[in-house]
Coordinates of C-alpha atoms in Angstrom, one line a residue:
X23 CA 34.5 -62.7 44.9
X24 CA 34.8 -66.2 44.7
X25 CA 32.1 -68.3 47.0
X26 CA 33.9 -71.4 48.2
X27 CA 37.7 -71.1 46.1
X28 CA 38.5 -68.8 49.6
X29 CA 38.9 -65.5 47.0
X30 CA 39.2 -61.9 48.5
X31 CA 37.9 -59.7 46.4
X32 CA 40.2 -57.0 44.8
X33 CA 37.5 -54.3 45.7
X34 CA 38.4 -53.8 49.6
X35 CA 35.7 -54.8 52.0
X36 CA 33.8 -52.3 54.6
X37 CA 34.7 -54.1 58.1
X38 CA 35.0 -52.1 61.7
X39 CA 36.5 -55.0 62.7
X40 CA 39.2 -55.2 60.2
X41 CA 42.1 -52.8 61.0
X42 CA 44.7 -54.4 59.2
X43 CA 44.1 -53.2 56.4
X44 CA 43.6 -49.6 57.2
X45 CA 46.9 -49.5 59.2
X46 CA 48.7 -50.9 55.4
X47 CA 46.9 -47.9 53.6
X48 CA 47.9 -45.2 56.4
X49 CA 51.4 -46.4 55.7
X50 CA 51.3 -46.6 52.2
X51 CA 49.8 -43.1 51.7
X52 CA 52.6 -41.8 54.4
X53 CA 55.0 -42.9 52.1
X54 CA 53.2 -41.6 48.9
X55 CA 52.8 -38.3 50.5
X56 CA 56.8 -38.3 51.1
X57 CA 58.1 -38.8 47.9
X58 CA 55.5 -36.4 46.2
X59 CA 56.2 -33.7 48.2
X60 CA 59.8 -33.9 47.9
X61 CA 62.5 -33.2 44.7
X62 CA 61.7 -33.2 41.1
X63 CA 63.5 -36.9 41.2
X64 CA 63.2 -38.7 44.5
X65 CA 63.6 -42.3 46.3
X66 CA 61.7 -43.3 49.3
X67 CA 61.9 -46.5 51.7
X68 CA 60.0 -47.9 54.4
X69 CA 60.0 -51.5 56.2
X70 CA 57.3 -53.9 56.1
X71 CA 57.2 -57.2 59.1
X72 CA 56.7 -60.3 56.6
X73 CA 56.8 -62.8 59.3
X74 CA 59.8 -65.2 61.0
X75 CA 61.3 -61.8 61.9
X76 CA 62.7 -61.0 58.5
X77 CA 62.4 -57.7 56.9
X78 CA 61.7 -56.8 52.9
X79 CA 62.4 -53.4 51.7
X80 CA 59.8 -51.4 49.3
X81 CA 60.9 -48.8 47.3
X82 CA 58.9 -46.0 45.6
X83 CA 60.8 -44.3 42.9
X84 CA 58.9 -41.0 41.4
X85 CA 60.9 -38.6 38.4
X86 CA 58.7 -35.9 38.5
X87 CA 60.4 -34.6 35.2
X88 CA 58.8 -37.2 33.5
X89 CA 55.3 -37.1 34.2
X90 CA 52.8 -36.7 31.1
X91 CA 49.7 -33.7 31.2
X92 CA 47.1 -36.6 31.9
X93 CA 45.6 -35.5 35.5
X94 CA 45.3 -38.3 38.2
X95 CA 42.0 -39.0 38.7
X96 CA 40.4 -38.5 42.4
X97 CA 38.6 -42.0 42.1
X98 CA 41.7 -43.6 42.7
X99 CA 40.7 -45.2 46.4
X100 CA 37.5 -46.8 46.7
X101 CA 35.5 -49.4 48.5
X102 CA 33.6 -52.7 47.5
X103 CA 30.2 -52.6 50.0
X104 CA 28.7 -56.2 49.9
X105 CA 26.7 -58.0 51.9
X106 CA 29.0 -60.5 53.1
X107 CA 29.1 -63.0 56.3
X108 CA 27.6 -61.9 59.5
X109 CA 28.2 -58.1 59.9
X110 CA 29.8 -56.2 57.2
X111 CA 26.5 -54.2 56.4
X112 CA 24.5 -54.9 59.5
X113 CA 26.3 -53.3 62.0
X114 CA 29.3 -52.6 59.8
X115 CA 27.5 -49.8 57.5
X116 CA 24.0 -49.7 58.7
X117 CA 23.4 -49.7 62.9
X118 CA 21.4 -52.4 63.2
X119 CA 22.6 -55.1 65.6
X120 CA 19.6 -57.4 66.4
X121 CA 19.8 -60.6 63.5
X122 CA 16.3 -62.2 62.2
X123 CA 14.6 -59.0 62.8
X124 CA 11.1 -60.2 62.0
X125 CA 11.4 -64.6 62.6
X126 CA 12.2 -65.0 59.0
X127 CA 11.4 -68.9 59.7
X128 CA 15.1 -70.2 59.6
X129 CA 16.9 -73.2 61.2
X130 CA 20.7 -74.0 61.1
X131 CA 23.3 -76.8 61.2
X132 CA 26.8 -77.8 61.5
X133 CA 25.7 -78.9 57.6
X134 CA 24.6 -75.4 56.6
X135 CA 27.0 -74.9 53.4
X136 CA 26.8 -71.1 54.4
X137 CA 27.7 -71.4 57.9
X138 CA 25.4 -69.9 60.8
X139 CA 25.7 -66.0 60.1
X140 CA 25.8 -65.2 63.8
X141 CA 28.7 -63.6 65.7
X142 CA 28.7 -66.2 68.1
X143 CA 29.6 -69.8 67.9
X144 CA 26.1 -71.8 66.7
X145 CA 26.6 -74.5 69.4
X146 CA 26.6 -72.0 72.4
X147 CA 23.5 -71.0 70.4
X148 CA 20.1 -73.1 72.2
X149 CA 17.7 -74.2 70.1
X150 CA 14.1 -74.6 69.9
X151 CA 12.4 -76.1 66.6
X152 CA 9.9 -73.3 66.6
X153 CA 11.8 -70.3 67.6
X154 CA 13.9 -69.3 64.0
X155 CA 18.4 -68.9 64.3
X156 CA 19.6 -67.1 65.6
X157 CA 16.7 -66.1 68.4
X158 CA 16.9 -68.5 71.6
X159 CA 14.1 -69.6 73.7
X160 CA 13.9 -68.7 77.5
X161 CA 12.1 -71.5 79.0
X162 CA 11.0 -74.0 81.1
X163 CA 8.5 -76.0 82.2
X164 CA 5.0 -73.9 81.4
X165 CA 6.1 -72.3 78.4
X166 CA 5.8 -72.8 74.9
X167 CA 6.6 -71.3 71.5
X168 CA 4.9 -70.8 68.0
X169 CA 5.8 -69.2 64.7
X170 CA 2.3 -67.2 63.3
X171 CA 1.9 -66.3 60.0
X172 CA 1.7 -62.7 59.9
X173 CA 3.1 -60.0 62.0
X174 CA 3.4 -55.9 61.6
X175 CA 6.5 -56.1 59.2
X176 CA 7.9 -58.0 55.8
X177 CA 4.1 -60.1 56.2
X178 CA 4.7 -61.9 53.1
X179 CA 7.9 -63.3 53.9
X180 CA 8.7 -63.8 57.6
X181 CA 6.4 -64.8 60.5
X182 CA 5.9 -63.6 64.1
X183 CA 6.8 -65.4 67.3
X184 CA 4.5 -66.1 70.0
X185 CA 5.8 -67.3 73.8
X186 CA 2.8 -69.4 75.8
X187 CA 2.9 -69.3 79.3
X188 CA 1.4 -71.3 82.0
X189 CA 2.1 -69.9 85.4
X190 CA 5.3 -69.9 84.3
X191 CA 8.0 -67.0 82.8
X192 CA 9.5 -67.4 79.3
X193 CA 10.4 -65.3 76.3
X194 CA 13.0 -64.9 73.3
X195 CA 16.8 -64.0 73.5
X196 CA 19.7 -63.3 71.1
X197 CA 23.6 -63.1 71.7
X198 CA 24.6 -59.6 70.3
X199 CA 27.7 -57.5 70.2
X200 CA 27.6 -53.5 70.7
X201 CA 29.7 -50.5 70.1
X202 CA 29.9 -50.2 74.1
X203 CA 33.9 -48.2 73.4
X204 CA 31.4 -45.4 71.6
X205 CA 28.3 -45.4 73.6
X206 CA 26.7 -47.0 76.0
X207 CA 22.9 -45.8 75.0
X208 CA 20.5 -48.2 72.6
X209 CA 17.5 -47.4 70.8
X210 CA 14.8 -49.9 71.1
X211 CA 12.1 -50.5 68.9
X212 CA 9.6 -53.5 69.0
X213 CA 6.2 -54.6 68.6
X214 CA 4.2 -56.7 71.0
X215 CA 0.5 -57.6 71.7
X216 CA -0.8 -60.9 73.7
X217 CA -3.7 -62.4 75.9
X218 CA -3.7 -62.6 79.2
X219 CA -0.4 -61.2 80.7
X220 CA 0.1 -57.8 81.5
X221 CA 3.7 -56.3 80.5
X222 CA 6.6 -57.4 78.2
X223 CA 10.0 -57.2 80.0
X224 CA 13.1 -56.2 77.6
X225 CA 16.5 -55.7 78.8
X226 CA 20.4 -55.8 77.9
X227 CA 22.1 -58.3 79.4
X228 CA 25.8 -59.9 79.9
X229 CA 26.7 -63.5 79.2
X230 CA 26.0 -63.9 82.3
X231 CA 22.8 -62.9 82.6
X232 CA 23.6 -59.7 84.7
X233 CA 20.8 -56.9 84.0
X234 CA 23.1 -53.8 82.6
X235 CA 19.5 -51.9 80.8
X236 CA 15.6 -52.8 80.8
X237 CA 12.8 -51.4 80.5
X238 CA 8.6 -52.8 81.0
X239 CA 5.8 -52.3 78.7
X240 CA 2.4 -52.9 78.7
X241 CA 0.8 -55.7 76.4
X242 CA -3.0 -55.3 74.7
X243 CA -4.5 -57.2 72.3
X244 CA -3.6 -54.9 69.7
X245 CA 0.0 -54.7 68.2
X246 CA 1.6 -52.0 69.6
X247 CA 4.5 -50.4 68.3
X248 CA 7.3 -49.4 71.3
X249 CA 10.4 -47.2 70.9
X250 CA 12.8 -46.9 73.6
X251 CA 16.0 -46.1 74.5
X252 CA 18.3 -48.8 77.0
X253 CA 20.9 -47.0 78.9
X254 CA 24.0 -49.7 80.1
X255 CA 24.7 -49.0 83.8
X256 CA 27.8 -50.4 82.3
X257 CA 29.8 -51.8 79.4
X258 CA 29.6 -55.8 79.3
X259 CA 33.9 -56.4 80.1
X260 CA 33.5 -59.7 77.5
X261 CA 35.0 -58.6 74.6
X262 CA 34.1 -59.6 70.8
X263 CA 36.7 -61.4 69.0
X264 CA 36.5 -61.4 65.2
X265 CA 37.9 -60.3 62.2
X266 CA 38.1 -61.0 58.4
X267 CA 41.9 -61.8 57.7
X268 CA 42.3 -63.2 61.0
X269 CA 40.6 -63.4 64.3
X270 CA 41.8 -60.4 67.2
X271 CA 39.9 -58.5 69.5
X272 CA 37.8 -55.7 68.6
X273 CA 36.6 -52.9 70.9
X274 CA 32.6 -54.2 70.6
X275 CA 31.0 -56.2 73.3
X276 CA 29.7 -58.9 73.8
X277 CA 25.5 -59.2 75.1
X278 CA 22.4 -60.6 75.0
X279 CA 19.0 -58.8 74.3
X280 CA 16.5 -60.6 76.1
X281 CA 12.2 -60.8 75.6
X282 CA 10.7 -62.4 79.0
X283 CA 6.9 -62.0 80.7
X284 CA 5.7 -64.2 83.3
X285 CA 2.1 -65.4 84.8
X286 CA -0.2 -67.3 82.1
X287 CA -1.5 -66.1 78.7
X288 CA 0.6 -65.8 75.6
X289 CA 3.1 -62.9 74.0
X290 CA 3.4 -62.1 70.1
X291 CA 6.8 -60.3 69.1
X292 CA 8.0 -59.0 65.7
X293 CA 9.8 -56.7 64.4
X294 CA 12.6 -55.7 66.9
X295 CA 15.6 -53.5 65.7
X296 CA 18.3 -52.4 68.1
X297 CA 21.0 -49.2 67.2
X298 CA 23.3 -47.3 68.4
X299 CA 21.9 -43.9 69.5
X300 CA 25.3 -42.0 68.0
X301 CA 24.6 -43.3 64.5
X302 CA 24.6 -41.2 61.6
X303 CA 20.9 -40.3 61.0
X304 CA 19.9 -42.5 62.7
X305 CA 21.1 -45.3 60.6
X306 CA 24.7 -45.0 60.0
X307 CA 27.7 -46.7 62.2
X308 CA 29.6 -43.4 62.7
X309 CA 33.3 -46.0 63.0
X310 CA 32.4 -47.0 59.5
X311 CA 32.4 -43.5 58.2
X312 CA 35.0 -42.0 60.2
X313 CA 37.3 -44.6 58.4
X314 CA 36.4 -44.3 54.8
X315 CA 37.3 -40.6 55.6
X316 CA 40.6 -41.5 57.2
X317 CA 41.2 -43.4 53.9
X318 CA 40.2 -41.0 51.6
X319 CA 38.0 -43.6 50.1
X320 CA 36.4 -41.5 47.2
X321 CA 34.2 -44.3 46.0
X322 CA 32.1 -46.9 46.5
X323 CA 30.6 -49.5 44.9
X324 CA 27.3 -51.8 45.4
X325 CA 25.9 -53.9 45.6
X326 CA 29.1 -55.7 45.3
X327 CA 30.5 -59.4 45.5
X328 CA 28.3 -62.8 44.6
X329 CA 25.4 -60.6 46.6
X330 CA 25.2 -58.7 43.6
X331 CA 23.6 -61.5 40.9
X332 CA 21.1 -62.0 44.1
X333 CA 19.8 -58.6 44.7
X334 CA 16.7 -57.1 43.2
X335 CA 16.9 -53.2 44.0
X336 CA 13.0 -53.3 44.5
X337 CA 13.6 -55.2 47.6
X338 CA 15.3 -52.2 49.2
X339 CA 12.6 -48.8 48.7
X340 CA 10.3 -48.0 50.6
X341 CA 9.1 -47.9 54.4
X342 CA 11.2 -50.4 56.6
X343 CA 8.3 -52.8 57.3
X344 CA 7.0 -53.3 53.8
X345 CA 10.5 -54.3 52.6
X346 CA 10.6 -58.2 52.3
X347 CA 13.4 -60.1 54.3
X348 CA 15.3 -62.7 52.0
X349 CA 17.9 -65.4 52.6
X350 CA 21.4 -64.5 51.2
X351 CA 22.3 -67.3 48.7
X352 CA 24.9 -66.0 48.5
X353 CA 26.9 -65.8 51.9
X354 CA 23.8 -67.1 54.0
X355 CA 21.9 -65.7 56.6
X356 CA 19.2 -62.8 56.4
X357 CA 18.8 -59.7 54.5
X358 CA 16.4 -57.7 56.1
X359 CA 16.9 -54.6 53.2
X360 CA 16.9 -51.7 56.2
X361 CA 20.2 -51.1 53.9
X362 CA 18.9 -50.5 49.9
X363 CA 19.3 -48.2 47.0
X364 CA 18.1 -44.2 49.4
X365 CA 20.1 -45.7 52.2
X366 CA 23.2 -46.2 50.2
X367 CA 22.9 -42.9 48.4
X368 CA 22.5 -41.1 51.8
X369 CA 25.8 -43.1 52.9
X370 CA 27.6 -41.4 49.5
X371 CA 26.6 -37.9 50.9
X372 CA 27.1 -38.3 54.5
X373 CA 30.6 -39.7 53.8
X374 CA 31.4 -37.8 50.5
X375 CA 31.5 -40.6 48.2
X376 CA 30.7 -41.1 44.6
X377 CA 28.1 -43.5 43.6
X378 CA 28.9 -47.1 41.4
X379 CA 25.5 -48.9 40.9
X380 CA 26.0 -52.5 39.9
X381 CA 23.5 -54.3 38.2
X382 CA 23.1 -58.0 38.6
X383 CA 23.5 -60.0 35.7
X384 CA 20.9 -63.0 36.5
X385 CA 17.7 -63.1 34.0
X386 CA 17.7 -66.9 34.5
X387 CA 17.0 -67.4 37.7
X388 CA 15.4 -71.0 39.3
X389 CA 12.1 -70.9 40.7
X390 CA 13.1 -70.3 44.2
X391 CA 14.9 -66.9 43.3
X392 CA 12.3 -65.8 40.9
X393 CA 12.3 -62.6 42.7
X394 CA 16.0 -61.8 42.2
X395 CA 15.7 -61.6 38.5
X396 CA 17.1 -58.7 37.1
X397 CA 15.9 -58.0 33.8
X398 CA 17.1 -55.0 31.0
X399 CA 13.5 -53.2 32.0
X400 CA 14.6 -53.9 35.6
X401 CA 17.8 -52.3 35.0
X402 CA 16.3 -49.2 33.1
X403 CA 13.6 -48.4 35.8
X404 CA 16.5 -48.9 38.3
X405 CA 17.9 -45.8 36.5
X406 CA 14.9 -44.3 35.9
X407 CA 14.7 -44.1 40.1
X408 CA 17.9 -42.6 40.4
X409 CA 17.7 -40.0 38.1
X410 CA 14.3 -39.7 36.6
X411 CA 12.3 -36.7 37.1
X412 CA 9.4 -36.4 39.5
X413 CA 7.1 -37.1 36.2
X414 CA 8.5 -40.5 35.2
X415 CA 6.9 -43.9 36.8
X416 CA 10.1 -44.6 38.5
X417 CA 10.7 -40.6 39.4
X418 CA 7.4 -40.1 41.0
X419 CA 8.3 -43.5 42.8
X420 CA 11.2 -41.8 44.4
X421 CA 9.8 -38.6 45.2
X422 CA 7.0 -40.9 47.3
X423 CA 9.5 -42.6 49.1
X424 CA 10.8 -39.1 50.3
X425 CA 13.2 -38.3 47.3
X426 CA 11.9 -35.7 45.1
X427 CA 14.9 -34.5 43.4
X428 CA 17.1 -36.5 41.3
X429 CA 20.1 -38.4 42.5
X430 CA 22.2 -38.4 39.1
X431 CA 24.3 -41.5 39.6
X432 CA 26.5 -41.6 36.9
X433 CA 28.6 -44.6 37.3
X434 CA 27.1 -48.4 36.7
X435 CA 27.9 -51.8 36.0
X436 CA 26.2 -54.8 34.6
X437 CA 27.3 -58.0 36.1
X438 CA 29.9 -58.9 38.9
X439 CA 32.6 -61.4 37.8
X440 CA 30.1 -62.7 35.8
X441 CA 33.0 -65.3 34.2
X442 CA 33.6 -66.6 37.6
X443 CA 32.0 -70.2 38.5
X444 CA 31.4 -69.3 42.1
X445 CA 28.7 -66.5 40.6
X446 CA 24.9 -67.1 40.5
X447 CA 24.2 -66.2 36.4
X448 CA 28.1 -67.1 35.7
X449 CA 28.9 -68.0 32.0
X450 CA 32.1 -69.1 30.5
X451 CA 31.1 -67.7 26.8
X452 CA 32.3 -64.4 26.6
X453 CA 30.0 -63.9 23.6
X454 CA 26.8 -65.0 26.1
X455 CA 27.4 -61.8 28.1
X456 CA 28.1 -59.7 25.4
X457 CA 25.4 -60.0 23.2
X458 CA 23.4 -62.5 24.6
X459 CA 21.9 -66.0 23.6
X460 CA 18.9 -68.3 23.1
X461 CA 18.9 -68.5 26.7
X462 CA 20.7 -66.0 28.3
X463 CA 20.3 -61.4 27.2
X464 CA 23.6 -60.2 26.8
X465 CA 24.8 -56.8 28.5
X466 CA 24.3 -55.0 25.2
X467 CA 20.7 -55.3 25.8
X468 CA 21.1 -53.9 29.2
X469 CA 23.2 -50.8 28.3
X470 CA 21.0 -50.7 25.7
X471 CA 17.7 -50.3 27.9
X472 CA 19.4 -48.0 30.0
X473 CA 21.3 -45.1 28.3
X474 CA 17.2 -45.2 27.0
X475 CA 16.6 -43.8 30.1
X476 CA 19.6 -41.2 30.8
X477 CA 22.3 -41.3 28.2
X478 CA 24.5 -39.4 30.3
X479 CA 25.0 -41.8 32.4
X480 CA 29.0 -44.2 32.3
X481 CA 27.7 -48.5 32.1
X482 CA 31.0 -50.6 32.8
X483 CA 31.3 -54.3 31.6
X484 CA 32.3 -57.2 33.3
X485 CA 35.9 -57.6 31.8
X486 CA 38.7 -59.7 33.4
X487 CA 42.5 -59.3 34.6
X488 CA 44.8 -59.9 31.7
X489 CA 47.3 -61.6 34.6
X490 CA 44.1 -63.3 36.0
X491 CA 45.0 -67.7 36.1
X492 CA 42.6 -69.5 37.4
X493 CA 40.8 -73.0 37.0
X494 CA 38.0 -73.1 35.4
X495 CA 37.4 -70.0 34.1
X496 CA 38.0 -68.4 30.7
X497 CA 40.9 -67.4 29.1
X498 CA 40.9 -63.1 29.9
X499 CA 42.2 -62.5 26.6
X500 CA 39.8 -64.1 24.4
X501 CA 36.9 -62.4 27.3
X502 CA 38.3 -58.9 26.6
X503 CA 38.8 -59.1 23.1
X504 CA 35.3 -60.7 22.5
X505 CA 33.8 -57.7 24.6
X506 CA 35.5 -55.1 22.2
X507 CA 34.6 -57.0 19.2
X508 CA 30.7 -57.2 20.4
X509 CA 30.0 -54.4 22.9
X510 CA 33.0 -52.2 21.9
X511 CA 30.5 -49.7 20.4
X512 CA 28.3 -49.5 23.6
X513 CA 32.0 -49.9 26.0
X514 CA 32.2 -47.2 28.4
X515 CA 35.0 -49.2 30.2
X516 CA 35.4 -52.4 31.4
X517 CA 35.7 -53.1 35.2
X518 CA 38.6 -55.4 36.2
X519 CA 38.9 -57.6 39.2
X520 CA 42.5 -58.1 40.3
X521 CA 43.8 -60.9 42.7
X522 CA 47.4 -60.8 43.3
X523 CA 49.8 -63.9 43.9
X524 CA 52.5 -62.6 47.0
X525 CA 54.7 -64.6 48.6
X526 CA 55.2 -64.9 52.2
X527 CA 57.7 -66.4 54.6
X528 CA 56.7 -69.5 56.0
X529 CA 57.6 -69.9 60.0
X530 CA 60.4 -72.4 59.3
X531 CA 61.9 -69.8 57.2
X532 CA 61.1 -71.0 53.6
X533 CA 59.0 -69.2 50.7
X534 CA 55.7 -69.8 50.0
X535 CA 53.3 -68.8 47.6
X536 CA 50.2 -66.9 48.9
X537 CA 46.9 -64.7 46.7
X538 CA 46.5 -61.6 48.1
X539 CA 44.1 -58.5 47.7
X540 CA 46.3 -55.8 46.2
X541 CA 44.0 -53.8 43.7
X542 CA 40.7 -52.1 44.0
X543 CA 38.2 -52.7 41.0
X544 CA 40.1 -50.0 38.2
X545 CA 37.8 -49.1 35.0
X546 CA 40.2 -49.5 31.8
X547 CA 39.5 -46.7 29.5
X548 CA 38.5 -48.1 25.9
X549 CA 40.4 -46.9 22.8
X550 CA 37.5 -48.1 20.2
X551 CA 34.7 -47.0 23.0
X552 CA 31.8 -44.4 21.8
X553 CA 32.9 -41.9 24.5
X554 CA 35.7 -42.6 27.4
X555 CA 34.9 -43.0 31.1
X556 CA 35.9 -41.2 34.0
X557 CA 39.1 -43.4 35.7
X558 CA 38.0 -45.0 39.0

């Protein structure tokens, strides 16, 4: 996915809020489904709107007679999951709809090259230098606020928030949307401690400020750690308007989850996470899935997009409050990592999906993202976790986080458009990823490392489209061929991003040209490989 050249990427995104999409694929496999199941020799048709009122035809033409032995692989359909823009995996995968979950100490501005990662517009958004985006203060004269070092969760990279009061009421609030056309019940889970007040108000509001859920709970001078659930007396009637193609209403609500105490003393708050009480295991936005299963979706694949280069897998184990929050460079805002490697693997099984594992390609990281590297050792423990026994480092790692038994992913993937400028690690020189230079390690050295671990395993390269045109990137042709000619020993396949150029008609009636998604990420089988892959 390109970050700032406007790309879609070929891999579809995960997005409740994105219908459009879905209803193309219903109609397309209606149509599939016709021809198949008709003659040996067969034509079908069907109608698509284009715009302007004009119609264009499609035709699917099948001669069964024709057909070759070669079985049509059931990793056809798949799904890109990436951590893109304000809610594709937090609510969109993973039920989680409070943002800044711990005061990861964050401002914003109409200059923020990343934009402000909140469903709401920023400027309806009040803000208070030491409360972090996208949480609000609720003040007024007698109260005050201050970021502490510390907290219960993510200690070493976020802070805590404390409210001062002087005979006065105050607190924290944040705009949110909800699944209120699913369920109108919320679990609630926060921790709180202070001086000098007695309770800790917390309540679901509207827009408005009308009370639709609260609840009260004590305070001490310990942290205290308080689950709940907030029952609406009533869904909110402001309905959330978003979408990725275009903007259109979606059946979520729109509210505000609001922190308030009153009298004098202070508050401390951290750690507050808000889901819906129908998710899947308690973690899993039941829309989400029902869809993938509506689509047949039979794969999917992540970390996935320009979050890939960014993401180091170590970030995501473990219990929920040890996992350290970090800024995504990549489409801004905050990654809390509720969503990492067991969560996505529980995802596969819930939904029936196959595993594809993508490792990011950035061993040269600045300073400020020296925790992102990925390494080849990085890349062969990753493995190692996955599908090491319970007496390996990484094995016995899994099996403490709750995981004894091996996961056996197969299917992985160093890099993610790796060639593309808008990627963090991109290079131009197809020989750099291939086999590496004076500066950079080359994905030979990563497949290397980890069919050490699990030689059973399928790694993919980072190929490109043959019909792929773009400024400044390289020439496909000469990327391929070089990848053959280095890695074609160690090849498994080669994963291909595809953007499409359509055309459309314009409203005054003319042709234009227009790049669309058509494509999901294929894996071209390799003639001169050491062993084919499995299609995808």
């Amino acid at each position: 996915m390109g970050n700032g050249n406007n790309h879609r990427s070929s891999d579809s995104r995960i997005d409740a809020a994105d219908t459009r999409g879905i209803v193309s694929r219903r109609r397309f496999l209606a149509l599939q489904s016709m021809v198949v199941a008709g003659a040996a020799t067969g034509t079908a048709a069907a109608d698509s709107y284009v715009g302007s009122g004009e119609v264009i035809q499609n035709t699917v033409s099948l001669n069964l007679s024709e057909r070759t032995e070669a079985e049509v692989s059931d990793q056809l359909f798949g799904r890109l999951c990436e951590h893109y823009e304000s809610g594709t995996i937090y609510p969109g995968v993973y039920s989680e709809h409070v943002k800044n979950n711990s005061f990861y100490p964050r401002t914003w501005s109409a200059d923020d090259h990343f934009g402000p990662k909140t469903r709401f517009d920023p400027e309806s958004i009040a803000r208070h230098e030491n409360v972090p985006f996208p949480w609000e203060p609720v003040d007024g004269s007698g109260v005050a606020f201050e970021q502490r070092e510390g907290g219960v969760a993510a200690v070493d990279t976020t802070n805590y928030q404390r409210v001062s009061l002087e005979g006065a009421r105050g607190g924290v609030s944040q705009k949110i949307v909800l699944p209120d056309f699913r369920t109108l019940g919320y679990d609630l889970s926060f921790s709180v401690r202070g001086d000098g007040l007695e309770t800790v108000s917390a309540a679901i509001t509207t827009l408005d400020g009308e009370v639709l859920a609260t609840t009260e709970v004590d305070i001490t001078d310990d942290w205290n750690r308080h689950e709940v659930t907030l029952e609406l007396s009533e869904a909110s009637g402001d309905q959330y308007v978003a979408g990725s193609v275009a903007n259109v209403d979606t059946p979520y609500g729109e509210y505000v989850l609001e922190f308030t105490a009153a009298g004098s003393g202070h508050v401390d708050l951290d750690w507050i996470m808000l889901q819906a009480d129908d998710a899947i295991n308690g973690k899993f936005n039941p829309s989400t899935v029902e869809l993938m299963r509506e689509q047949n979706t039979t794969w999917l694949k992540w970390p996935g997009g320009n979050f890939t280069s960014q993401y180091n897998w170590r970030d995501g184990i473990g219990p929920l409050d040890e996992r350290p929050m970090r800024f995504n460079h990549a489409w801004g805002g905050v990654n809390p990592n509720y969503f990492g490697i067991d969560e996505y693997l529980e995802l596969c099984k819930v939904a029936d999906l196959t595993p594809r594992l993508t490792v990011g390609w950035w061993d040269n990281p600045g300073e400020w993202a020296s925790e992102r590297q990925i390494l080849p050792e990085d890349a062969a423990d990753w493995v190692e976790y996955c599908n090491g026994s319970v007496d390996t480092d990484m094995g016995a790692l899994r099996a403490e986080n709750g995981h004894p038994e091996p996961y056996n992913v197969e299917h992985w993937e160093v890099g993610n458009e790796v060639w593309g400028p808008w990627q963090r690690g991109h290079t131009a020189d197809p020989s750099e990823y291939a086999s590496g230079s004076e500066e950079r390690i080359g994905f030979n050295e990563y497949y290397d490392s980890m069919m050490a671990v699990d030689d059973s395993i399928t790694v993919l390269a980072d190929g490109m489209d043959p019909g792929y045109d773009e400024a400044n990137t390289p020439d496909p042709d000469e990327w391929n061929s070089t990848l053959f000619e280095e890695s074609g020993d160690r090849l498994n396949g080669l994963d291909l991003h595809r953007y499409n150029w359509g055309s459309r008609i314009r409203r005054n009636g003319t042709r234009g040209t227009t790049r669309t998604t058509r494509i999901p990420s294929t894996t071209t089988r390799c003639s001169s490989c050491s062993r084919p892959s499995s299609a995808s």
